[in-house]
PDB file of C-alpha atoms in Angstrom:
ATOM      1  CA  UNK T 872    -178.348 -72.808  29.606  1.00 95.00           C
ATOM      2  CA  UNK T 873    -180.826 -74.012  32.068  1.00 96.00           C
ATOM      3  CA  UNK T 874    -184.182 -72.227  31.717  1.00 97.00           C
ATOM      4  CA  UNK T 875    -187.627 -71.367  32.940  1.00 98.00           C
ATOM      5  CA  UNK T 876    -190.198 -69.455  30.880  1.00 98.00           C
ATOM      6  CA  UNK T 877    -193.364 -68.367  32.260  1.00 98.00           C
ATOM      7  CA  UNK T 878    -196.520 -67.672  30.417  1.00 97.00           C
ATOM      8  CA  UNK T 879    -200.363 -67.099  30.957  1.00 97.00           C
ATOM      9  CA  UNK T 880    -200.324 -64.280  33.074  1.00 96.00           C
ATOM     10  CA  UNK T 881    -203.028 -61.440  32.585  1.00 97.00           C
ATOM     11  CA  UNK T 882    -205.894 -59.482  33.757  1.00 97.00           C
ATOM     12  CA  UNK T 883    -209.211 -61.386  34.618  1.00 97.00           C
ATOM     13  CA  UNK T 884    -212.162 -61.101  36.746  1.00 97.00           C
ATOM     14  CA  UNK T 885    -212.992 -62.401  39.981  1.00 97.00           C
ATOM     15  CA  UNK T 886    -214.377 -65.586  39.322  1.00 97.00           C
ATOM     16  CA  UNK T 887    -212.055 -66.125  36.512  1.00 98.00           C
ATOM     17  CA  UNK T 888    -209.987 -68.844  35.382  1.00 98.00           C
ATOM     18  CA  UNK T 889    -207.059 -68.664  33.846  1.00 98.00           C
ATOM     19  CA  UNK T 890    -203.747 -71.345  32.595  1.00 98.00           C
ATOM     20  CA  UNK T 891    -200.084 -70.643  33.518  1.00 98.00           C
ATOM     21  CA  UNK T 892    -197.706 -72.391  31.362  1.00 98.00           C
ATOM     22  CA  UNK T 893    -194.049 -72.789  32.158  1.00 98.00           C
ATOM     23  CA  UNK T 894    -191.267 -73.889  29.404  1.00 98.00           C
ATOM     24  CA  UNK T 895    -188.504 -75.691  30.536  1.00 98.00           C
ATOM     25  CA  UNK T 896    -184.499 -75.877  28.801  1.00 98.00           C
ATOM     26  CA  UNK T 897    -181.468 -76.784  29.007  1.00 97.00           C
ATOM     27  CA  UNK T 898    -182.050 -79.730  31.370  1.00 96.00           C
ATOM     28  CA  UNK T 899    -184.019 -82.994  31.532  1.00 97.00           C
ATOM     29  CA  UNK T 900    -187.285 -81.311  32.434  1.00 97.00           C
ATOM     30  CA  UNK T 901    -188.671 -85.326  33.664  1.00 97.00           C
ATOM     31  CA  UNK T 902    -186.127 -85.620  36.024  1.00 96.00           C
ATOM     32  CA  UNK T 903    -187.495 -83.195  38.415  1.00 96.00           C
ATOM     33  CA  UNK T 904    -190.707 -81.953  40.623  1.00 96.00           C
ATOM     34  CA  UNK T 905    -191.406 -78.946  39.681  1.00 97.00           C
ATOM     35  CA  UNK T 906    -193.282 -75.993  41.667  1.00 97.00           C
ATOM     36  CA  UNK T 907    -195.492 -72.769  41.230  1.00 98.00           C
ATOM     37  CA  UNK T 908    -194.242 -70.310  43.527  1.00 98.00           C
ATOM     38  CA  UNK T 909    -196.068 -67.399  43.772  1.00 98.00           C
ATOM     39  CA  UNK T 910    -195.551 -63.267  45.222  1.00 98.00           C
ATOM     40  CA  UNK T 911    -198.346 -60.964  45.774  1.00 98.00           C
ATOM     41  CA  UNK T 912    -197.259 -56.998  44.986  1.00 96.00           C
ATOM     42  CA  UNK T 913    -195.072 -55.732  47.268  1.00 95.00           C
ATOM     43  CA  UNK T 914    -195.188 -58.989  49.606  1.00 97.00           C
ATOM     44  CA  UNK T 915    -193.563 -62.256  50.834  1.00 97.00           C
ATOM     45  CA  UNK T 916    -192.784 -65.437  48.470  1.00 97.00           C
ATOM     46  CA  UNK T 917    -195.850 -68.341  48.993  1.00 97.00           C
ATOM     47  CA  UNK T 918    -195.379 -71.909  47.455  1.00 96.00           C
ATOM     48  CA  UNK T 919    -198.535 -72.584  45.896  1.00 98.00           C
ATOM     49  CA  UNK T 920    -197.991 -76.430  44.467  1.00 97.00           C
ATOM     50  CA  UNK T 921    -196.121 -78.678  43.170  1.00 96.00           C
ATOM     51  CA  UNK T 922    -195.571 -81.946  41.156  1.00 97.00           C
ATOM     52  CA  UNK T 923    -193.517 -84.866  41.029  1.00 96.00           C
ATOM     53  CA  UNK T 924    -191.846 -86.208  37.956  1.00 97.00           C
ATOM     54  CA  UNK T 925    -194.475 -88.563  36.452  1.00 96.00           C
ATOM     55  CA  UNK T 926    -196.998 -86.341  37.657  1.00 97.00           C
ATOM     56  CA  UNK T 927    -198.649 -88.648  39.758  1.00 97.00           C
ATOM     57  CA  UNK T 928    -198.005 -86.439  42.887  1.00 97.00           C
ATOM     58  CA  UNK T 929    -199.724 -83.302  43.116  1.00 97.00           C
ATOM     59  CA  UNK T 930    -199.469 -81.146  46.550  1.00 97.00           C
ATOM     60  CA  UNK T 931    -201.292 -77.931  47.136  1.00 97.00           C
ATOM     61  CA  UNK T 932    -201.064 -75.007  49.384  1.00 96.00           C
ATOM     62  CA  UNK T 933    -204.293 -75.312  51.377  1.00 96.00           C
ATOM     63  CA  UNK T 934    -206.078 -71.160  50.279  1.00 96.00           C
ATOM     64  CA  UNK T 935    -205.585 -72.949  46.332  1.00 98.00           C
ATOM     65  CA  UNK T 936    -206.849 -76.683  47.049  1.00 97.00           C
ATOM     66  CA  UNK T 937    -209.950 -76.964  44.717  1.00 97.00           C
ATOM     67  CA  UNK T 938    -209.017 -73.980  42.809  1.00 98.00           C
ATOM     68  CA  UNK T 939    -205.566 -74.696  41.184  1.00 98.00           C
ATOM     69  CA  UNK T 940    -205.102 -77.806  39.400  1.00 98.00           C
ATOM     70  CA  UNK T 941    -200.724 -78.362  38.280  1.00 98.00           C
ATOM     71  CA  UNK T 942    -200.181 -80.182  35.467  1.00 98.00           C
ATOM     72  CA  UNK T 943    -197.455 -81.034  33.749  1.00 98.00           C
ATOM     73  CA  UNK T 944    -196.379 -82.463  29.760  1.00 98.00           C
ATOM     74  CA  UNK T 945    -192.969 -84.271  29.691  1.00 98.00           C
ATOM     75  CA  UNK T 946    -193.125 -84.737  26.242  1.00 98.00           C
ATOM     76  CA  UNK T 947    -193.160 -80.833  25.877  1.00 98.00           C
ATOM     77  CA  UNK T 948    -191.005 -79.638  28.728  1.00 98.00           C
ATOM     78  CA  UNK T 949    -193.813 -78.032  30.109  1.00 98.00           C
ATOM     79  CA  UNK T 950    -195.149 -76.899  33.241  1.00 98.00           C
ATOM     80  CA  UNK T 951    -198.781 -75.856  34.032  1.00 98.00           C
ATOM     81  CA  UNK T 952    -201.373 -74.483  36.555  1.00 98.00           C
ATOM     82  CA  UNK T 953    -204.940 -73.903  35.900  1.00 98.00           C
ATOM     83  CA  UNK T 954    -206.821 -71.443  38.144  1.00 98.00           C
ATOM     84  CA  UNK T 955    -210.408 -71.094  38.622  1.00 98.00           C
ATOM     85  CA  UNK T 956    -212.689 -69.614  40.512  1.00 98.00           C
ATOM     86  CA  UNK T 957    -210.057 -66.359  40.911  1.00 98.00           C
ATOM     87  CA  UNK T 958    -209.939 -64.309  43.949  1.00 98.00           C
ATOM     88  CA  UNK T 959    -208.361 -61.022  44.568  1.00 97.00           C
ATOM     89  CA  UNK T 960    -206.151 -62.160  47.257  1.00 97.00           C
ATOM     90  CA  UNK T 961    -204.747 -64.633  44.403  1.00 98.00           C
ATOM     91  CA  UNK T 962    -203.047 -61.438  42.272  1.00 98.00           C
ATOM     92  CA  UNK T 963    -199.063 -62.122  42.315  1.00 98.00           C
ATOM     93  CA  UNK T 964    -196.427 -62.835  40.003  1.00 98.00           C
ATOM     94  CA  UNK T 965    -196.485 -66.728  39.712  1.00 98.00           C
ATOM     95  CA  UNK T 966    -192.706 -68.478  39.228  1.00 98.00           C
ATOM     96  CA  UNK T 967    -192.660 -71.564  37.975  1.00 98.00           C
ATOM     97  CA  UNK T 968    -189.235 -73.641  39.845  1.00 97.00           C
ATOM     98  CA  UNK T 969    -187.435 -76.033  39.579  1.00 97.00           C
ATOM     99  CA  UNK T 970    -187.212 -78.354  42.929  1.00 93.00           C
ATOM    100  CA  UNK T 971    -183.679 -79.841  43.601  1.00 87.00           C
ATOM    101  CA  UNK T 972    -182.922 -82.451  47.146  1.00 76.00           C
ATOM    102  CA  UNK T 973    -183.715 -79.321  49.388  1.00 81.00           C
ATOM    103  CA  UNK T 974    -183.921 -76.391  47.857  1.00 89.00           C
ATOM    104  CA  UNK T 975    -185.245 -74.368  44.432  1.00 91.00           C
ATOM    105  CA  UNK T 976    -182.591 -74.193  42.816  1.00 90.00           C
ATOM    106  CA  UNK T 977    -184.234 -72.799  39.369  1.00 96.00           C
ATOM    107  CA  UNK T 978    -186.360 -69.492  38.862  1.00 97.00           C
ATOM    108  CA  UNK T 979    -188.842 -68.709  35.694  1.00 97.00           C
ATOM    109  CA  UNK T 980    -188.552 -64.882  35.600  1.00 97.00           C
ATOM    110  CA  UNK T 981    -192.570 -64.379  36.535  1.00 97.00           C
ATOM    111  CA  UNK T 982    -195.784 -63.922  35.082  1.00 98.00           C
ATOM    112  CA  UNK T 983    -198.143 -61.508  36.322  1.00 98.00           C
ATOM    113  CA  UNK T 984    -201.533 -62.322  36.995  1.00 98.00           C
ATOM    114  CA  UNK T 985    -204.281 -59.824  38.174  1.00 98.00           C
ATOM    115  CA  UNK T 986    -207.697 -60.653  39.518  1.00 98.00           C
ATOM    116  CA  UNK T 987    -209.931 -57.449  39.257  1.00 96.00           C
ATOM    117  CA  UNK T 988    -213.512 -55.747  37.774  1.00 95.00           C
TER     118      UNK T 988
ATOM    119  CA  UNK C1341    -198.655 -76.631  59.186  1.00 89.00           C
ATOM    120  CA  UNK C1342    -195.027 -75.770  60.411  1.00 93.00           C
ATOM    121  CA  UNK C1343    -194.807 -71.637  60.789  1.00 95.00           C
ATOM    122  CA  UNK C1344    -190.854 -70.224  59.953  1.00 97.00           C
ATOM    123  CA  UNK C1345    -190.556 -66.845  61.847  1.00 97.00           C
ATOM    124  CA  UNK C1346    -187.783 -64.373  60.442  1.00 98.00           C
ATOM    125  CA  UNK C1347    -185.689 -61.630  62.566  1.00 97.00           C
ATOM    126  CA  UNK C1348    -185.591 -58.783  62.224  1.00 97.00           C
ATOM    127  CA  UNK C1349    -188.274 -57.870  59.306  1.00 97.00           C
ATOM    128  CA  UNK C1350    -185.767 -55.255  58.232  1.00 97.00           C
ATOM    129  CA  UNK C1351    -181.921 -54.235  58.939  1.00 97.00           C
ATOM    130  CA  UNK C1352    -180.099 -51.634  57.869  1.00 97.00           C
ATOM    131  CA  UNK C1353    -175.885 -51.939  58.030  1.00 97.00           C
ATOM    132  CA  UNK C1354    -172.753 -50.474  56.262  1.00 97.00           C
ATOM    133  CA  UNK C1355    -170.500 -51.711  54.122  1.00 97.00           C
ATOM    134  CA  UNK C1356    -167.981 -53.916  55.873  1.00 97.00           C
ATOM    135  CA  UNK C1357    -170.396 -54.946  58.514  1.00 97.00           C
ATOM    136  CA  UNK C1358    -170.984 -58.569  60.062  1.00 98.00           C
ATOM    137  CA  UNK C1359    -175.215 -59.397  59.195  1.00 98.00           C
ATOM    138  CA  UNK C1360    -177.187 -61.841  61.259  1.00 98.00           C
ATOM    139  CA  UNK C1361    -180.568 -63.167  60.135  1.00 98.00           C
ATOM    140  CA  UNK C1362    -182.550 -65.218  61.798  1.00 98.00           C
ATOM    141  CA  UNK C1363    -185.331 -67.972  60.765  1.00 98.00           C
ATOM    142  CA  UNK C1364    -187.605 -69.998  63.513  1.00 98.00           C
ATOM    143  CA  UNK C1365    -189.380 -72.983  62.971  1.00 97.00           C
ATOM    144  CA  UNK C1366    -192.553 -73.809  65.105  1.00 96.00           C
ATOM    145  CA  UNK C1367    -191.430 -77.694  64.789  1.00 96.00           C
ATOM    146  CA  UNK C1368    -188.444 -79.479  64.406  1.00 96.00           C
ATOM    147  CA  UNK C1369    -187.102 -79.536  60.789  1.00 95.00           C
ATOM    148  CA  UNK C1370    -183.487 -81.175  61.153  1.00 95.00           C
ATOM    149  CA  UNK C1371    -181.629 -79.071  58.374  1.00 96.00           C
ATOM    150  CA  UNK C1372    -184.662 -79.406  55.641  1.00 95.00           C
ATOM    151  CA  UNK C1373    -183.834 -75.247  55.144  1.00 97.00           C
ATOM    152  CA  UNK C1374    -182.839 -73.370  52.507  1.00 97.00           C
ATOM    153  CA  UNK C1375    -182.175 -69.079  52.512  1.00 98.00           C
ATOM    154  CA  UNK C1376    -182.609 -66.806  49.223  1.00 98.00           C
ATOM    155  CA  UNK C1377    -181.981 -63.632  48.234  1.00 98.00           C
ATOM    156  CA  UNK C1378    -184.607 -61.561  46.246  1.00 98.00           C
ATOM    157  CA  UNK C1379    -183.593 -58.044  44.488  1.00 97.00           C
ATOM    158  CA  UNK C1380    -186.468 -55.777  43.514  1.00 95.00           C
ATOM    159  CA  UNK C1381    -187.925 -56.963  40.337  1.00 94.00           C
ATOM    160  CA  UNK C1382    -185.645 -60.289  40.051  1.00 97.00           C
ATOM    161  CA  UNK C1383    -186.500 -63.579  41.180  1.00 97.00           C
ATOM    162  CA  UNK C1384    -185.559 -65.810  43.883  1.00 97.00           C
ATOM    163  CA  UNK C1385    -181.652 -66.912  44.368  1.00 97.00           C
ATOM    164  CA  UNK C1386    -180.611 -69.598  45.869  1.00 96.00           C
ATOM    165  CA  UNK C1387    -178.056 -68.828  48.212  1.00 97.00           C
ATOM    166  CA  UNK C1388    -177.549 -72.163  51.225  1.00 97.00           C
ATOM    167  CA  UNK C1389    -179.384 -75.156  51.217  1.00 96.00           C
ATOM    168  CA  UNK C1390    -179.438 -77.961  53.421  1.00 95.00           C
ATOM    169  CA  UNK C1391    -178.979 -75.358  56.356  1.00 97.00           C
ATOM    170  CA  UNK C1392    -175.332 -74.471  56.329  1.00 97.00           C
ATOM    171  CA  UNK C1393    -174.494 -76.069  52.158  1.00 96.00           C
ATOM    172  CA  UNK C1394    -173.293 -73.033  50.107  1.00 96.00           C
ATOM    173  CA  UNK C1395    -174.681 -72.743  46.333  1.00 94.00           C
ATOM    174  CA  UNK C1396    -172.198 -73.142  44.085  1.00 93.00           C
ATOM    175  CA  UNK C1397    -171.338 -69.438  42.299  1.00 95.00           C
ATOM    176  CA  UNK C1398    -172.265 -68.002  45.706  1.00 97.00           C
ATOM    177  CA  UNK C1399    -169.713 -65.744  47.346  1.00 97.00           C
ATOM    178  CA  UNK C1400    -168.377 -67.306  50.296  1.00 97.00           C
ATOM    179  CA  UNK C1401    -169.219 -64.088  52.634  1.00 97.00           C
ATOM    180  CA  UNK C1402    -172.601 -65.529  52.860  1.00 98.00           C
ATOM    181  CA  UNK C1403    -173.270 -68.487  55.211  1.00 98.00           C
ATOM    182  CA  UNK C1404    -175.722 -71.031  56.721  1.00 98.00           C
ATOM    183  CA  UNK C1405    -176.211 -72.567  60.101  1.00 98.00           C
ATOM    184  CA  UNK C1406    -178.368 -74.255  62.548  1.00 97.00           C
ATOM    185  CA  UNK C1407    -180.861 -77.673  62.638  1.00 97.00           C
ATOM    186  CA  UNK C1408    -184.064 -78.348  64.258  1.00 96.00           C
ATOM    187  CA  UNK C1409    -185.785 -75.002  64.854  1.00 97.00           C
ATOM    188  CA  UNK C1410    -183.060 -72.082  64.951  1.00 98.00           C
ATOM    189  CA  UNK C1411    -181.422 -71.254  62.225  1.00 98.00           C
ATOM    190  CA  UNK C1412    -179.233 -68.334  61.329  1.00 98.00           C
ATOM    191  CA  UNK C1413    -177.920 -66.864  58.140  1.00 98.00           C
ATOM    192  CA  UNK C1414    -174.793 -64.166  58.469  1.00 98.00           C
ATOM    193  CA  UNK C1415    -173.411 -62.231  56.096  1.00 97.00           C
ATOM    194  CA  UNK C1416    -169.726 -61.514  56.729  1.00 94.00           C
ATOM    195  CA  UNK C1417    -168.180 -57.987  55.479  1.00 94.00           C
ATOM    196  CA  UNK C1418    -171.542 -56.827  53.735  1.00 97.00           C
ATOM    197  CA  UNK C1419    -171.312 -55.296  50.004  1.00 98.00           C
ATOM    198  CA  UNK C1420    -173.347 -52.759  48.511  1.00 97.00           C
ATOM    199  CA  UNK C1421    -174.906 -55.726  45.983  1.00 97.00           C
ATOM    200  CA  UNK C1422    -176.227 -57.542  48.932  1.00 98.00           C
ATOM    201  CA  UNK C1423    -179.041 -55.118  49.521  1.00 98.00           C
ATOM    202  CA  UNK C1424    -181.860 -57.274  49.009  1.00 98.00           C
ATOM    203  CA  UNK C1425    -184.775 -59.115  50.891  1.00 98.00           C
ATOM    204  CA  UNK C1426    -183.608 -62.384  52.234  1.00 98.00           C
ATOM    205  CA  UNK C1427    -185.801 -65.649  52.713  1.00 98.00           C
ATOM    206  CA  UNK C1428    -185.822 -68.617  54.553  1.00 98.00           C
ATOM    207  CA  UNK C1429    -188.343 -71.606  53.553  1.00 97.00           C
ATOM    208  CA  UNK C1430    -188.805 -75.657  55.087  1.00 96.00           C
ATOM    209  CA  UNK C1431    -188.390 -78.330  53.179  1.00 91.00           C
ATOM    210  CA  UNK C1432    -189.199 -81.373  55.379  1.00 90.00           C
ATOM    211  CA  UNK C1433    -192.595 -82.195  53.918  1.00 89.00           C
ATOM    212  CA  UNK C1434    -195.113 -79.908  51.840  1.00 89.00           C
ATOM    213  CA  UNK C1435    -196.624 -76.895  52.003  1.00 91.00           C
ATOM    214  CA  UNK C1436    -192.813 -75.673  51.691  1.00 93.00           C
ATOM    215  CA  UNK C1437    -193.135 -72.509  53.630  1.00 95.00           C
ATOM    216  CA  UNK C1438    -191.309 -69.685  53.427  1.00 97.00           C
ATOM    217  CA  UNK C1439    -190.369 -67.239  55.908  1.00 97.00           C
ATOM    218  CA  UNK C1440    -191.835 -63.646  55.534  1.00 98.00           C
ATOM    219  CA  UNK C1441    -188.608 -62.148  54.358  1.00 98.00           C
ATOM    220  CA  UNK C1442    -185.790 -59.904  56.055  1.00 98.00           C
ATOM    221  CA  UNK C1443    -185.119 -56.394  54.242  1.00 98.00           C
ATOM    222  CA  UNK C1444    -181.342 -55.716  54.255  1.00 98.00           C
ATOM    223  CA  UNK C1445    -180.330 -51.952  53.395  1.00 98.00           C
ATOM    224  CA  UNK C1446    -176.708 -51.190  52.564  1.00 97.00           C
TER     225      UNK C1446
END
């Protein structure tokens, strides 16, 4: 079965950093570009980066650019976004996805993160 | 940055009902769009991509159509499972944006 597995998530402070991590399985994680997808409470879905397969190509949604940093280990099927310099506006659940042609085709369930004193 | 625009915000219908959803893109995207469907507390499904290309495993009640700027997403003879928030998002060239969602109540 093809899988996503988020990790990371948690309470921190403003000014915080904190690393997402994202297992992949069931499919040849390297084959893809992979994505962090993100959903503030009670809000609209906001793409927040992604990366292509080698990892060579990094794109960012402009309110994370100098912030985030995606990352990714092929070796380990795994997927991951460091965030510094934490905001309030940046509390969401943060998907990690699975890019196909088009579309997202592949959903982690979520990981919550909070950014509060 | 390309804006999508989604219409209505919310839409409330009965069972049986024909359900038109809209999604507007401030530049031309040819058929770089894809729609999802988002229950409370689930993630994102993919439902069409490529505009008007059904997902495989997805009923065939739901479907896809436009190019360019306009594009529409109907739901023929709604079910009580398709109460959900629907989404439309680019993908022509990065950021991928999505739309800001259409509420459907059943």
């Amino acid at each position: 079965e093809e899988q996503l597995v988020e990790s990371g998530g948690g309470l921190v402070q403003p000014g915080g950093s904190l690393r997402l991590s994202c297992e992949a399985s069931g499919f040849t994680f390297s084959n893809y570009w992979m994505s962090w997808v993100r959903q503030a409470p009670g809000k609209g879905l906001e793409w927040v980066a992604n990366i292509n397969q080698d990892g060579r190509e990094k794109y960012y949604v402009d309110s994370v650019k100098g912030r985030f940093t995606i990352s990714r280990d092929n070796a380990k099927n795994s997927l991951f976004l460091q965030m510094n310099s934490l905001r309030a506006e940046d509390t969401a659940v943060y998907y990690c996805a699975r890019e196909s042609v088009i579309a997202v085709a592949l959903w982690g369930q979520g990981t919550l993160v909070t950014v509060s004193s | 940055d390309i804006q999508m625009t989604q219409s209505p915000s919310s839409l409330s219908a009965s069972v049986g009902d024909r359900v038109t959803i809209t999604c507007r893109a401030s530049q031309g995207i040819a058929k770089y769009l894809a729609w999802y469907q988002q229950k409370p507390g689930e993630a994102p499904k993919l439902l069409i991509y490529a505009a008007s290309t059904l997902q495989s495993g997805v009923p065939s009640r739901f479907s896809g159509s436009g190019s360019g700027t306009d594009f529409t997403l109907t739901i023929t003879s709604l079910q009580p499972e398709d109460a959900a928030t629907y989404y439309c998002q680019k993908f022509n060239s990065v950021p991928w944006t999505f739309g800001q969602g259409t509420k459907v109540e059943v």
